[in-house]
mmCIF file of C-alpha atoms and ligand atoms in Angstrom:
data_model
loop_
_atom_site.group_PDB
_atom_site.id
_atom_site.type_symbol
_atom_site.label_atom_id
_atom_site.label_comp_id
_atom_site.label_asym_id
_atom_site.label_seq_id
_atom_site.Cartn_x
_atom_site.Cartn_y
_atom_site.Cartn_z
ATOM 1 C CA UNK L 274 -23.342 -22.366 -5.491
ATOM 2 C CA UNK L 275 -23.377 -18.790 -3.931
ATOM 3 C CA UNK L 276 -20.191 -17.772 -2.375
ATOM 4 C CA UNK L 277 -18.972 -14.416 -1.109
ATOM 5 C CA UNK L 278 -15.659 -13.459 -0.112
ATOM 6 C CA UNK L 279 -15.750 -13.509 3.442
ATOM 7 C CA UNK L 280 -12.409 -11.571 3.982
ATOM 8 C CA UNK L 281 -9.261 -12.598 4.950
ATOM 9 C CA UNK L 282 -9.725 -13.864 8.057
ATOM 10 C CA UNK L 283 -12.041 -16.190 7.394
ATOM 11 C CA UNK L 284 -10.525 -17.046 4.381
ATOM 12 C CA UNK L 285 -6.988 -17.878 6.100
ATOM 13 C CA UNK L 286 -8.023 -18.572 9.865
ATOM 14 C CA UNK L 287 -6.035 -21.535 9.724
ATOM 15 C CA UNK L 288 -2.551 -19.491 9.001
ATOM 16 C CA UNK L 289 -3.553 -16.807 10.798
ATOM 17 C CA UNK L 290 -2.508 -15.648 14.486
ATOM 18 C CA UNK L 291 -6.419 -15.725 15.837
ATOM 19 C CA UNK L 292 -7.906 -18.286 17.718
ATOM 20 C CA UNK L 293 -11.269 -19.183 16.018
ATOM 21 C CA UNK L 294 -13.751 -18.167 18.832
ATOM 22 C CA UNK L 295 -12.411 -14.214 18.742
ATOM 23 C CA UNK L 296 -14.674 -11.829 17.610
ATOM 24 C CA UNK L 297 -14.472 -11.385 13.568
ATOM 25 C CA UNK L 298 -14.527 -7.305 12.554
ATOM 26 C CA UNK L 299 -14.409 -7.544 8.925
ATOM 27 C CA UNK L 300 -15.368 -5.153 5.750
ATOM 28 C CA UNK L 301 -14.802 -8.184 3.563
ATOM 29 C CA UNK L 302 -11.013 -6.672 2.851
ATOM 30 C CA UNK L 303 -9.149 -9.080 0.764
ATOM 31 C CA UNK L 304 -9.447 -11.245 -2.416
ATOM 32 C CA UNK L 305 -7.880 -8.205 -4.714
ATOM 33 C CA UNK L 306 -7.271 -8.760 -8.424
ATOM 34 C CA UNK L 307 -3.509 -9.984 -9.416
ATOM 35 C CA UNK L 308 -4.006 -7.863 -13.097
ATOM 36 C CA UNK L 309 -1.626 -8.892 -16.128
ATOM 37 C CA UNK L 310 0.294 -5.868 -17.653
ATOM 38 C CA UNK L 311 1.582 -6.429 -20.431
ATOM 39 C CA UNK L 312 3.142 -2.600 -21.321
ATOM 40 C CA UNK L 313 4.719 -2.888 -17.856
ATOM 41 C CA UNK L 314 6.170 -6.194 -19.034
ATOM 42 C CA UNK L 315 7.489 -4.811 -22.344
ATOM 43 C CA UNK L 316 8.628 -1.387 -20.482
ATOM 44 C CA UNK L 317 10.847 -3.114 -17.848
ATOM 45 C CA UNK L 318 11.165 -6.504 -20.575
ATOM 46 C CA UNK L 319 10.100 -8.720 -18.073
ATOM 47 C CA UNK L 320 8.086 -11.725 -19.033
ATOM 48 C CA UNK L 321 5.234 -11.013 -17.069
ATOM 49 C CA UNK L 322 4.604 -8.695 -14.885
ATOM 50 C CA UNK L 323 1.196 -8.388 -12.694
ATOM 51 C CA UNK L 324 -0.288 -5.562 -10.199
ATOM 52 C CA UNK L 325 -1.895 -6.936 -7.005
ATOM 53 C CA UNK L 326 -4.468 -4.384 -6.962
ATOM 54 C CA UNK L 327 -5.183 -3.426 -3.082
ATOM 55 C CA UNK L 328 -6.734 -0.241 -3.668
ATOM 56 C CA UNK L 329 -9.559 -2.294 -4.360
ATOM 57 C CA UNK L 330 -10.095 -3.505 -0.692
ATOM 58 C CA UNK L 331 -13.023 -1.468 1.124
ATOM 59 C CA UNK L 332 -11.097 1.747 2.279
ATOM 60 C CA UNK L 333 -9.271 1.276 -1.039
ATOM 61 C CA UNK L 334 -5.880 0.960 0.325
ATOM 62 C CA UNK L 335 -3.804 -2.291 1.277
ATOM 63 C CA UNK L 336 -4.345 -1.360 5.023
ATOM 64 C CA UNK L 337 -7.653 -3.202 5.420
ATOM 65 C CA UNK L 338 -5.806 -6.428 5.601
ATOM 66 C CA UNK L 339 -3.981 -5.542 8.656
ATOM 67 C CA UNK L 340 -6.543 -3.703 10.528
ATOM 68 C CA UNK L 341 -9.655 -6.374 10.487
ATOM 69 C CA UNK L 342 -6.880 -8.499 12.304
ATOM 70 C CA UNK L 343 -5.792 -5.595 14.699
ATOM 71 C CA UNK L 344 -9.562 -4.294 15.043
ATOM 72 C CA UNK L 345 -11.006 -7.921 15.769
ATOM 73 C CA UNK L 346 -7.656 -8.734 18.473
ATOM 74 C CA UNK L 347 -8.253 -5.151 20.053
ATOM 75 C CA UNK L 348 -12.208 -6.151 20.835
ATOM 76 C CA UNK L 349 -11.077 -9.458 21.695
ATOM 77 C CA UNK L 350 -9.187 -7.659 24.160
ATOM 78 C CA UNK L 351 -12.112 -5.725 25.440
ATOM 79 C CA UNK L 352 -11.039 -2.050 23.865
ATOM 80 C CA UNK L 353 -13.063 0.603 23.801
ATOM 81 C CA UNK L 354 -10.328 2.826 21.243
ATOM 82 C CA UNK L 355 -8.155 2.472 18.947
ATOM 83 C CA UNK L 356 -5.610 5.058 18.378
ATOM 84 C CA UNK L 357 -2.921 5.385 15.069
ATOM 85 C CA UNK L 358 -0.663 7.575 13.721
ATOM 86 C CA UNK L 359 -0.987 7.968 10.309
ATOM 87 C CA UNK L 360 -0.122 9.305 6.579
ATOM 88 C CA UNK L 361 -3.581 8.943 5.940
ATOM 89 C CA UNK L 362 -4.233 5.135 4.219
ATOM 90 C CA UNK L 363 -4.022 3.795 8.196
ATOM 91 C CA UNK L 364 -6.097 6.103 9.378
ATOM 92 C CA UNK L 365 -9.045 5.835 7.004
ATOM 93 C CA UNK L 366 -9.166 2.655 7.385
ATOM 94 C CA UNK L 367 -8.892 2.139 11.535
ATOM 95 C CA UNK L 368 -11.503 4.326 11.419
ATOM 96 C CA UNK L 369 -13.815 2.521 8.859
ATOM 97 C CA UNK L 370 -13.225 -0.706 11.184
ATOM 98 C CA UNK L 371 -13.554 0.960 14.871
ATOM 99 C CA UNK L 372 -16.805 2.138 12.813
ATOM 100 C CA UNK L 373 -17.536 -1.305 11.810
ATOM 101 C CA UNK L 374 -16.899 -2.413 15.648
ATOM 102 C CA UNK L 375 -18.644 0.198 17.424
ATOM 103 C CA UNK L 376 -15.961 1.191 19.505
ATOM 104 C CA UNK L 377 -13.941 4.605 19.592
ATOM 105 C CA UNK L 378 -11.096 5.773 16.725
ATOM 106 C CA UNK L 379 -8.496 8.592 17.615
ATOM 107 C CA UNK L 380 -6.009 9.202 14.569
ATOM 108 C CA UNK L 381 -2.846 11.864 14.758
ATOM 109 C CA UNK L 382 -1.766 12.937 11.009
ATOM 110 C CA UNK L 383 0.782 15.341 10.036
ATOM 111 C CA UNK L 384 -0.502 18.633 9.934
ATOM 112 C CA UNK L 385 -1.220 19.328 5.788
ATOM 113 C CA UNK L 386 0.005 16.578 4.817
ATOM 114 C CA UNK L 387 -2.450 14.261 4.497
ATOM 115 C CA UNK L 388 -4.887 13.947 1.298
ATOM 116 C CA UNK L 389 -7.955 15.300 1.216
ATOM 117 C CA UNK L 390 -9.273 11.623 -0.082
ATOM 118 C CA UNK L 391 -7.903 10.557 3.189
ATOM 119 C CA UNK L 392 -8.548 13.108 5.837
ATOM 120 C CA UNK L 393 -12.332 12.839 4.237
ATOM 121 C CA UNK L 394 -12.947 8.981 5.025
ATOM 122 C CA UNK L 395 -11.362 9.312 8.583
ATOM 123 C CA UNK L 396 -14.258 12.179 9.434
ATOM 124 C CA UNK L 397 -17.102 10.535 7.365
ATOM 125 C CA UNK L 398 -16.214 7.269 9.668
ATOM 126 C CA UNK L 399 -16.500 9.525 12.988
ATOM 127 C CA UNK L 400 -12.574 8.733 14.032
ATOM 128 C CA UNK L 401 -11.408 11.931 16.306
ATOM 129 C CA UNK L 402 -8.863 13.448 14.577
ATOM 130 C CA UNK L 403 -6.186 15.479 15.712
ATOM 131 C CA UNK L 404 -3.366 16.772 13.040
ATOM 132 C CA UNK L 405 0.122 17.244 14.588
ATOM 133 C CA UNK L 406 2.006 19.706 14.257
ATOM 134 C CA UNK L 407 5.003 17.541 12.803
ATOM 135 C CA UNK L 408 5.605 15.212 10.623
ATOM 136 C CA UNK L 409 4.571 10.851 10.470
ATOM 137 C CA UNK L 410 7.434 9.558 12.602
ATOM 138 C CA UNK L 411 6.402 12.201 15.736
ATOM 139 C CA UNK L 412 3.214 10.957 15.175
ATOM 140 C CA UNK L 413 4.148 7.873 15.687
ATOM 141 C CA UNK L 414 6.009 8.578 18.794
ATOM 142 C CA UNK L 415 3.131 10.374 20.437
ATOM 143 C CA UNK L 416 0.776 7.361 19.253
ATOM 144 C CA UNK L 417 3.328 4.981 20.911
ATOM 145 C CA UNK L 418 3.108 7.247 24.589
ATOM 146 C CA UNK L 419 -0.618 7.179 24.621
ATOM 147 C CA UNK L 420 -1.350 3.369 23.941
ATOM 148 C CA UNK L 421 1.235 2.824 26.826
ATOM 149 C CA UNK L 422 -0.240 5.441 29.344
ATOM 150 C CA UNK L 423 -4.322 5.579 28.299
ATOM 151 C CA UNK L 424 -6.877 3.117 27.395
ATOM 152 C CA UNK L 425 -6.325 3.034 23.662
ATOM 153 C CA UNK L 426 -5.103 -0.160 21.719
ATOM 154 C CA UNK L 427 -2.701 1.013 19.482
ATOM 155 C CA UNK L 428 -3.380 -0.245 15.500
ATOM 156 C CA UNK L 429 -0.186 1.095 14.010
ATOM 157 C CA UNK L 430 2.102 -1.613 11.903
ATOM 158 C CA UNK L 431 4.364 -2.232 15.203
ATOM 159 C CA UNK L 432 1.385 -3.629 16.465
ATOM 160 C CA UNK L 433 2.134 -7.620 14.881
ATOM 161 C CA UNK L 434 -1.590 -7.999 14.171
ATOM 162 C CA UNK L 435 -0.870 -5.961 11.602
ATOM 163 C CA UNK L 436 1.732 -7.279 9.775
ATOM 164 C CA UNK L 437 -0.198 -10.886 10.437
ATOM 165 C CA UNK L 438 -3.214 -10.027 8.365
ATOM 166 C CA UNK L 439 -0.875 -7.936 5.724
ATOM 167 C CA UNK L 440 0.882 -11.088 4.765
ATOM 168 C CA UNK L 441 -2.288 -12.800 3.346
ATOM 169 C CA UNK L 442 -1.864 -10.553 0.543
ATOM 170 C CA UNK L 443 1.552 -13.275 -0.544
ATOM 171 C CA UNK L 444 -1.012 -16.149 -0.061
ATOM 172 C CA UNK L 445 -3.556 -14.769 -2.614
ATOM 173 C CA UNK L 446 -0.511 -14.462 -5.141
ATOM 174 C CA UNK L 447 0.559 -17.726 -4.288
ATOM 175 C CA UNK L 448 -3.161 -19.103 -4.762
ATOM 176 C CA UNK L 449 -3.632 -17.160 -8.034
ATOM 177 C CA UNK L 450 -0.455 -18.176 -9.679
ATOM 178 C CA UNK L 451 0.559 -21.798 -7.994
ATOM 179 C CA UNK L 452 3.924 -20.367 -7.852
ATOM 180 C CA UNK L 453 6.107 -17.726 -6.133
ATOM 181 C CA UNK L 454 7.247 -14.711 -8.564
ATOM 182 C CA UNK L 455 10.692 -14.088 -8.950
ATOM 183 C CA UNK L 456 10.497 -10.945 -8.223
ATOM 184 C CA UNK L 457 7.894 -8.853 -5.726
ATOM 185 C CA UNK L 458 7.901 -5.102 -5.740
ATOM 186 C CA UNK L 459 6.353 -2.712 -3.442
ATOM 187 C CA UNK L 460 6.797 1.072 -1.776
ATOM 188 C CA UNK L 461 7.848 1.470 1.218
ATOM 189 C CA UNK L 462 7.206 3.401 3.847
ATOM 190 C CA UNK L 463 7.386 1.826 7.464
ATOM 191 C CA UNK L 464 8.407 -0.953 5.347
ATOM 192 C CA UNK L 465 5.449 -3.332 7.308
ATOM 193 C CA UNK L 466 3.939 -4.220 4.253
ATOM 194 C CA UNK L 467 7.307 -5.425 2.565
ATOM 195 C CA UNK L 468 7.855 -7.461 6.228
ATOM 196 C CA UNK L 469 4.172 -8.882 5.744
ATOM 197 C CA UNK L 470 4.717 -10.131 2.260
ATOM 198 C CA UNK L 471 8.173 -12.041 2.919
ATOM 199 C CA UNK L 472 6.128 -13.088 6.210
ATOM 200 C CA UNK L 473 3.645 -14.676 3.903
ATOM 201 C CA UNK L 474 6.031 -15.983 1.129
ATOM 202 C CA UNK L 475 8.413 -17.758 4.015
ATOM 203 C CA UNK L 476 5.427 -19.330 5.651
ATOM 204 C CA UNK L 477 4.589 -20.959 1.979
ATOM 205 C CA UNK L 478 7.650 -21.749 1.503
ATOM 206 C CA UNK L 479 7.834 -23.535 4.868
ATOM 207 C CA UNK L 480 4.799 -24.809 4.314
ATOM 208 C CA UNK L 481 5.505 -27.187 0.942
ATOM 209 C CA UNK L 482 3.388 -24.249 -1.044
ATOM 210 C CA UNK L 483 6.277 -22.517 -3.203
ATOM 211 C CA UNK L 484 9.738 -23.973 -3.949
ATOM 212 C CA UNK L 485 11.537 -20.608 -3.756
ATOM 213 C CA UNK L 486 10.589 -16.992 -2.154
ATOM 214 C CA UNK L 487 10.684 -14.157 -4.376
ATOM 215 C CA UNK L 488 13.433 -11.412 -4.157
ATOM 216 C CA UNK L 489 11.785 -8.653 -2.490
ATOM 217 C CA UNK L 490 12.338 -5.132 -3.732
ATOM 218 C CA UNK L 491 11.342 -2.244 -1.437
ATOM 219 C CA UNK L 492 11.192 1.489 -2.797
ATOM 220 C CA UNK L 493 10.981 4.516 -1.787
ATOM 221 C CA UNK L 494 10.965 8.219 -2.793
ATOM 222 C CA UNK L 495 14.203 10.027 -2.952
ATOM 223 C CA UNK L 496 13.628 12.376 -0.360
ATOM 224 C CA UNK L 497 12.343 9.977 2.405
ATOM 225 C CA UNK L 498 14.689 6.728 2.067
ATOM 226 C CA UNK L 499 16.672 5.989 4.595
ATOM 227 C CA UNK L 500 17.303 2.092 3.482
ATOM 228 C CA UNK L 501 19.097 3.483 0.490
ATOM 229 C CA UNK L 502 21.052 5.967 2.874
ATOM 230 C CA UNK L 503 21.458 3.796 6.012
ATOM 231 C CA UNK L 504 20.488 6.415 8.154
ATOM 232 C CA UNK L 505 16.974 7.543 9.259
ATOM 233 C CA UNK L 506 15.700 10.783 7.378
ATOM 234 C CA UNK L 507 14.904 13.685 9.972
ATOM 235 C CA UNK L 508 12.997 15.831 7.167
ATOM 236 C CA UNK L 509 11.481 13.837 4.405
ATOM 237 C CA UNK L 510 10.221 15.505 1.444
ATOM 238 C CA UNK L 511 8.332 13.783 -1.360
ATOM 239 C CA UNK L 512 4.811 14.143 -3.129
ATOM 240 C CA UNK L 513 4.299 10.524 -2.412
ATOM 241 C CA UNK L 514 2.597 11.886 0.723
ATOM 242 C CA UNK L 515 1.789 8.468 2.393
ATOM 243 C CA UNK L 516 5.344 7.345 2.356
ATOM 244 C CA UNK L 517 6.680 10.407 3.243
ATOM 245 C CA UNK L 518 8.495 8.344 6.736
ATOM 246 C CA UNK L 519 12.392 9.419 7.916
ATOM 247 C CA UNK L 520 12.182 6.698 10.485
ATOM 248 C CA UNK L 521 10.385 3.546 9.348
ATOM 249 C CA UNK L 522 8.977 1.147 12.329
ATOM 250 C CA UNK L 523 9.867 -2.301 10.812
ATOM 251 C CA UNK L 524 13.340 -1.330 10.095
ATOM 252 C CA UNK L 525 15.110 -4.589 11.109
ATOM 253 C CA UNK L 526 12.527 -6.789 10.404
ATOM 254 C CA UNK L 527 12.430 -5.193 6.857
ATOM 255 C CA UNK L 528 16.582 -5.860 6.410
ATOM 256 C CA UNK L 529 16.198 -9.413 7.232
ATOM 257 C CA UNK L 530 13.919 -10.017 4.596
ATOM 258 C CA UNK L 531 15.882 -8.253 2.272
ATOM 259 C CA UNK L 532 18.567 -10.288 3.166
ATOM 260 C CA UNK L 533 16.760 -13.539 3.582
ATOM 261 C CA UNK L 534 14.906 -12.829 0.022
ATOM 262 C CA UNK L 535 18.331 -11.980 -1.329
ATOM 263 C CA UNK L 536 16.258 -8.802 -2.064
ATOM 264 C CA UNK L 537 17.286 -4.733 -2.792
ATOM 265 C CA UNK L 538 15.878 -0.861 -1.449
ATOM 266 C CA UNK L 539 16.063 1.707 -3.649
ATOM 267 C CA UNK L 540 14.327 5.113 -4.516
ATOM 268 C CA UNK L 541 12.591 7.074 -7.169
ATOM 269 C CA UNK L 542 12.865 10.581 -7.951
ATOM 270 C CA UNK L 543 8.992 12.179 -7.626
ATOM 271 C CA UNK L 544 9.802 12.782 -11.461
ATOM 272 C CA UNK L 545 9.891 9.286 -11.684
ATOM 273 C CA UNK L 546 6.858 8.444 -9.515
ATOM 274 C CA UNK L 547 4.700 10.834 -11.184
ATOM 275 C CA UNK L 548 6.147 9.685 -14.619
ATOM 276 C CA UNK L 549 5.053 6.066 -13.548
ATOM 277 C CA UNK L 550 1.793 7.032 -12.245
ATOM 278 C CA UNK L 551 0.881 8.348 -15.301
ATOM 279 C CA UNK L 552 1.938 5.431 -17.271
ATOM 280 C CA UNK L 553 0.120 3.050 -14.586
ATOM 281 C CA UNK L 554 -3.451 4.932 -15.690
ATOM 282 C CA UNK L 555 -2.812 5.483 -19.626
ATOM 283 C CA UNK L 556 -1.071 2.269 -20.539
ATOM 284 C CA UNK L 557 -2.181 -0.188 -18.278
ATOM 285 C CA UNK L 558 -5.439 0.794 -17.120
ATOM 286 C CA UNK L 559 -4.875 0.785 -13.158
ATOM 287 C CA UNK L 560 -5.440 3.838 -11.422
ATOM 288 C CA UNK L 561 -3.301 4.249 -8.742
ATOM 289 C CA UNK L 562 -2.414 7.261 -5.612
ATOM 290 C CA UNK L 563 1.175 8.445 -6.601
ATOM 291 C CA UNK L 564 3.012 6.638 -3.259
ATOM 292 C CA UNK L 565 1.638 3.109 -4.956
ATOM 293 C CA UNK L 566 3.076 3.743 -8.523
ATOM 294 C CA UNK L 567 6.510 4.245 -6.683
ATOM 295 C CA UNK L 568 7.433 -0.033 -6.950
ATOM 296 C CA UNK L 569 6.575 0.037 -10.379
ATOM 297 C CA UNK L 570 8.817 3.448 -10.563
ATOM 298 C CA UNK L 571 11.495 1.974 -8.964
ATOM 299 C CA UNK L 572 11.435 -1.080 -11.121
ATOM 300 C CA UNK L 573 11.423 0.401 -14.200
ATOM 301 C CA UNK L 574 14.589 2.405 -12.824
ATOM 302 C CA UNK L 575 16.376 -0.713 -12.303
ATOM 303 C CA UNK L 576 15.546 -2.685 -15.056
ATOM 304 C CA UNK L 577 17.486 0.068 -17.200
ATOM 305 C CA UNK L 578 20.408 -0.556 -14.826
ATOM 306 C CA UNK L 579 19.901 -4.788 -16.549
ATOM 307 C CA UNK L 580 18.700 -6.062 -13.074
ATOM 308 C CA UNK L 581 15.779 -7.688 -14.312
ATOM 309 C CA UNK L 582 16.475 -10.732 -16.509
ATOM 310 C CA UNK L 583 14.723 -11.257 -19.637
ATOM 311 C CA UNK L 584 12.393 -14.533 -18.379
ATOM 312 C CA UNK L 585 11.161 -13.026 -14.759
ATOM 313 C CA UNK L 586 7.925 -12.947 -13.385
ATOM 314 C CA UNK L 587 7.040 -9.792 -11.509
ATOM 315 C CA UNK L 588 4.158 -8.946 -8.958
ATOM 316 C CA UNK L 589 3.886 -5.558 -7.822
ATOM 317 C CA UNK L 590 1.415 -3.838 -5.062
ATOM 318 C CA UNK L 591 -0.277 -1.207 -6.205
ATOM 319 C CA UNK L 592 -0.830 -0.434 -2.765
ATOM 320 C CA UNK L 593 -3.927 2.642 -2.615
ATOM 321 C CA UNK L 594 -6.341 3.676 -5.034
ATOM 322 C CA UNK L 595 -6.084 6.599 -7.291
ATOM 323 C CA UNK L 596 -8.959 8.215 -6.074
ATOM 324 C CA UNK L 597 -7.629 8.747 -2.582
ATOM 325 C CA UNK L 598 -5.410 11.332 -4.072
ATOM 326 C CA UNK L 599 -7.122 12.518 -7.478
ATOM 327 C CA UNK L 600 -5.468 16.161 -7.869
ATOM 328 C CA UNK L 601 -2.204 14.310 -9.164
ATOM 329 C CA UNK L 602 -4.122 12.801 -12.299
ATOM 330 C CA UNK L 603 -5.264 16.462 -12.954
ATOM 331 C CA UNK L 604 -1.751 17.573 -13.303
ATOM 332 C CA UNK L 605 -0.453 17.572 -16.828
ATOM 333 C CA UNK L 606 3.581 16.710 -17.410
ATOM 334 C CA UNK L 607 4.518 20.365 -17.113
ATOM 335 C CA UNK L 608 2.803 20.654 -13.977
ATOM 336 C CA UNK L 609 0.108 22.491 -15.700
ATOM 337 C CA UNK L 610 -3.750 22.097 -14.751
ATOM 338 C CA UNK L 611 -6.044 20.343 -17.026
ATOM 339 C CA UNK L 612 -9.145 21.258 -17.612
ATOM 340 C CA UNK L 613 -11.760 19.683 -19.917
ATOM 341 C CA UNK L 614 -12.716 21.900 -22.856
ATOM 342 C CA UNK L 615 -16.141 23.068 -22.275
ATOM 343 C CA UNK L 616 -18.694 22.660 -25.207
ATOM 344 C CA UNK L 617 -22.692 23.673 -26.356
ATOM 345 C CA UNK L 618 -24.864 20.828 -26.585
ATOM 346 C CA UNK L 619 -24.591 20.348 -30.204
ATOM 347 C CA UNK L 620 -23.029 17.418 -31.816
ATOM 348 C CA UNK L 621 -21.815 19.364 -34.754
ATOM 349 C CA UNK L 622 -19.670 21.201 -32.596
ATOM 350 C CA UNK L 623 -19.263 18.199 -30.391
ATOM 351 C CA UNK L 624 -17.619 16.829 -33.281
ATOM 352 C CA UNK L 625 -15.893 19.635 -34.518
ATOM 353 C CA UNK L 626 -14.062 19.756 -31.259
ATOM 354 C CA UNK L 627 -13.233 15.864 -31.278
ATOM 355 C CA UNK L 628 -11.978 16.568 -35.011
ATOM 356 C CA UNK L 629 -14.573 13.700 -36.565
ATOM 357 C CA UNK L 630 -15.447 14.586 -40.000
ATOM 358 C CA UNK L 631 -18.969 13.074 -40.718
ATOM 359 C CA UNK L 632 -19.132 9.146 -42.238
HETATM 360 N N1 F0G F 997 1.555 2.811 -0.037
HETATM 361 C C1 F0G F 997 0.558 3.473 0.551
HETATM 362 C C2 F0G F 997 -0.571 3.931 -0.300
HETATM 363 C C3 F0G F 997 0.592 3.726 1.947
HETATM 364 O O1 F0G F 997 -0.407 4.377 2.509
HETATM 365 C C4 F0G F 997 1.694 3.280 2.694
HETATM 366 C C5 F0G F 997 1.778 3.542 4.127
HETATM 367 C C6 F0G F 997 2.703 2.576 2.018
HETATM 368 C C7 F0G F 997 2.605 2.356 0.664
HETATM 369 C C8 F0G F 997 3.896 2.048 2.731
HETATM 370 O O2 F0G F 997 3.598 0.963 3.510
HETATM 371 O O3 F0G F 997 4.453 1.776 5.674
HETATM 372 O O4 F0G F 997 3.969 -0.634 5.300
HETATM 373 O O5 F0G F 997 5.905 0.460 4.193
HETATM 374 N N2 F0G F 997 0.969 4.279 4.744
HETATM 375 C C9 F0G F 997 0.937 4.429 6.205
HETATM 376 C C10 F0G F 997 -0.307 5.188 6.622
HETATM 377 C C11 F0G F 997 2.181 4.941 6.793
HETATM 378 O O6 F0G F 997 -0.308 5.833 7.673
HETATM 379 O O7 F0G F 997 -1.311 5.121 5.935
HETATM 380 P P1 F0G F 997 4.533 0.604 4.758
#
């Protein structure tokens, strides 16, 4: 029998905020892999630990999930824009879905500090972009004033939509495993995503689906976490560009389900994020943008401090796909560029170069 995917709402219109006859604006977002890594599991000696891959969703970042629900509400609505502030992931993809709608985009970015990956799928999708002088969180602000003053629906994560369709991403682990995972891992930033997933795992578990939720374990980069310092950040600083956020939106929501989950936030050095990037491409396979290898980062961290016990099951979001933010990969440890040797088109030398002596 043929069957396609039909993205997540469709898939989950039943546990989904949407009544059935609003419009549907999909990409087909949704249904990611939950991939096994095994030298993850031996790294952080975990029994098993698994990668929900999202940056395998249409605009290759997690984001998808949320906006077909905040596109599809916002034409429901009768919009004609949507506007959001962004560190690029957002952006790319409320502009692939206003696209998809045939209504208007407007995104604000912080001025050079988006990546080029990014910034290049907002323009090829026609959004209007703008780039602030500042950094996310004034973005954000001025997002916020506009939506409330001028016809355009804002599509930012304090927009509940959002968060709503973000939290499907717990019901696909749920449905792949039968079980909750004792442990789920993922960056923050705003720290919606982290809110969406305990969203999702408390609904199962109020639902009969899952007999425990997961401890949920939020990190972020060391110079842009205020839940480790309690305090908002006025200047972050990190390379993890898309989580580079001093003020995150779903701040309370995001400390009761920490505290709810029995959960922890905690940061990674951009050593440590690069470190694990690296590791996420060579030894597992999974390419990811450096903000998304900043869970995995931060678990490995903590598992050295003998906070992960020796039986656990571990999912982590991988939240955004490498190739939104390639130059990293091109980077060698010592911050060196690497360049691929050129050769003539001669397989002696070919092989001279590779060091095979002939069979
Ligand atoms: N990982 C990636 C790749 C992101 O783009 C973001 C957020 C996060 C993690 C953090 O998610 O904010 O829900 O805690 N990017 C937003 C954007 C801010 O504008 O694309 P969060």
């Amino acid at each position: 029998m043929a069957h396609q995917w039909r993205g997540v709402i469709r898939e989950y219109i039943d546990r989904l905020d949407i009544s059935s006859d609003n419009p549907v604006i999909t990409l087909g977002e949704g249904g990611t892999p939950l991939v096994e890594a095994p030298a993850l599991a031996k790294l952080v000696g975990a029994e098993r630990v698994m990668l929900k891959v999202e940056g395998m969703n249409p605009t290759g970042s997690f984001k998808d999930r949320g906006m077909t629900m905040a596109v599809s509400k916002a034409v429901g609505h009768g919009a004609q824009a949507v506007i959001a502030a962004s560190t690029g992931n957002t952006s790319a993809s409320a502009a692939a879905y206003a696209a998809a709608a045939g209504i208007k985009s407007v995104v604000l970015v912080p001025e050079g500090k988006i990546s080029l990956g990014k910034l290049s799928q907002a323009v090829a999708h026609k959004a209007q972009i703008l780039q602030v002088q500042g950094n996310f969180d004034d973005c954000l602000d001025l997002a916020r004033v506009l939506s409330e003053n001028y016809p355009v629906h804002l599509v930012n994560s304090v927009n509940p939509d959002r968060i709503e369709g973000q939290k499907t991403g717990a019901f696909e682990v749920v449905d792949a495993l039968g079980y909750a995972p004792d442990f789920h891992v993922l960056p923050v930033g705003n720290a919606g995503n982290y809110s969406a997933y305990f969203k999702g795992y408390l609904e199962d578990f109020n639902e009969g689906r899952v007999k425990a939720i997961p401890k949920m374990w939020g990190f972020q980069a060391e110079g842009s976490a205020p839940f480790t310092f309690g305090n908002p950040v006025k200047n972050p600083e990190t390379i993890a560009t898309a989580i580079r956020i001093g003020n995150p939106a779903s701040y309370d929501l995001a400390l009761s389900a920490r505290e709810c989950s029995q959960g922890q936030f905690g940061f990674a050095t951009d050593a440590e994020i690069l470190w694990m990037h690296r590791f996420l491409s060579q030894e597992v396979g999974v390419f990811v943008e450096p903000s998304s290898a900043t869970g995995a980062a931060g678990l490995f961290k903590h598992s050295k401090m003998g906070e992960v016990p020796a039986g656990s099951t571990v999912v982590i979001t991988v939240t955004g796909h490498g190739l939104k933010d390639p130059m990293w990969a091109l980077k060698a440890e010592d911050g060196s560029d690497i360049e691929p040797t050129s050769v003539p088109n001669n397989a002696a030398q070919v092989a001279e170069q590779l060091g095979l002596s002939k069979n």
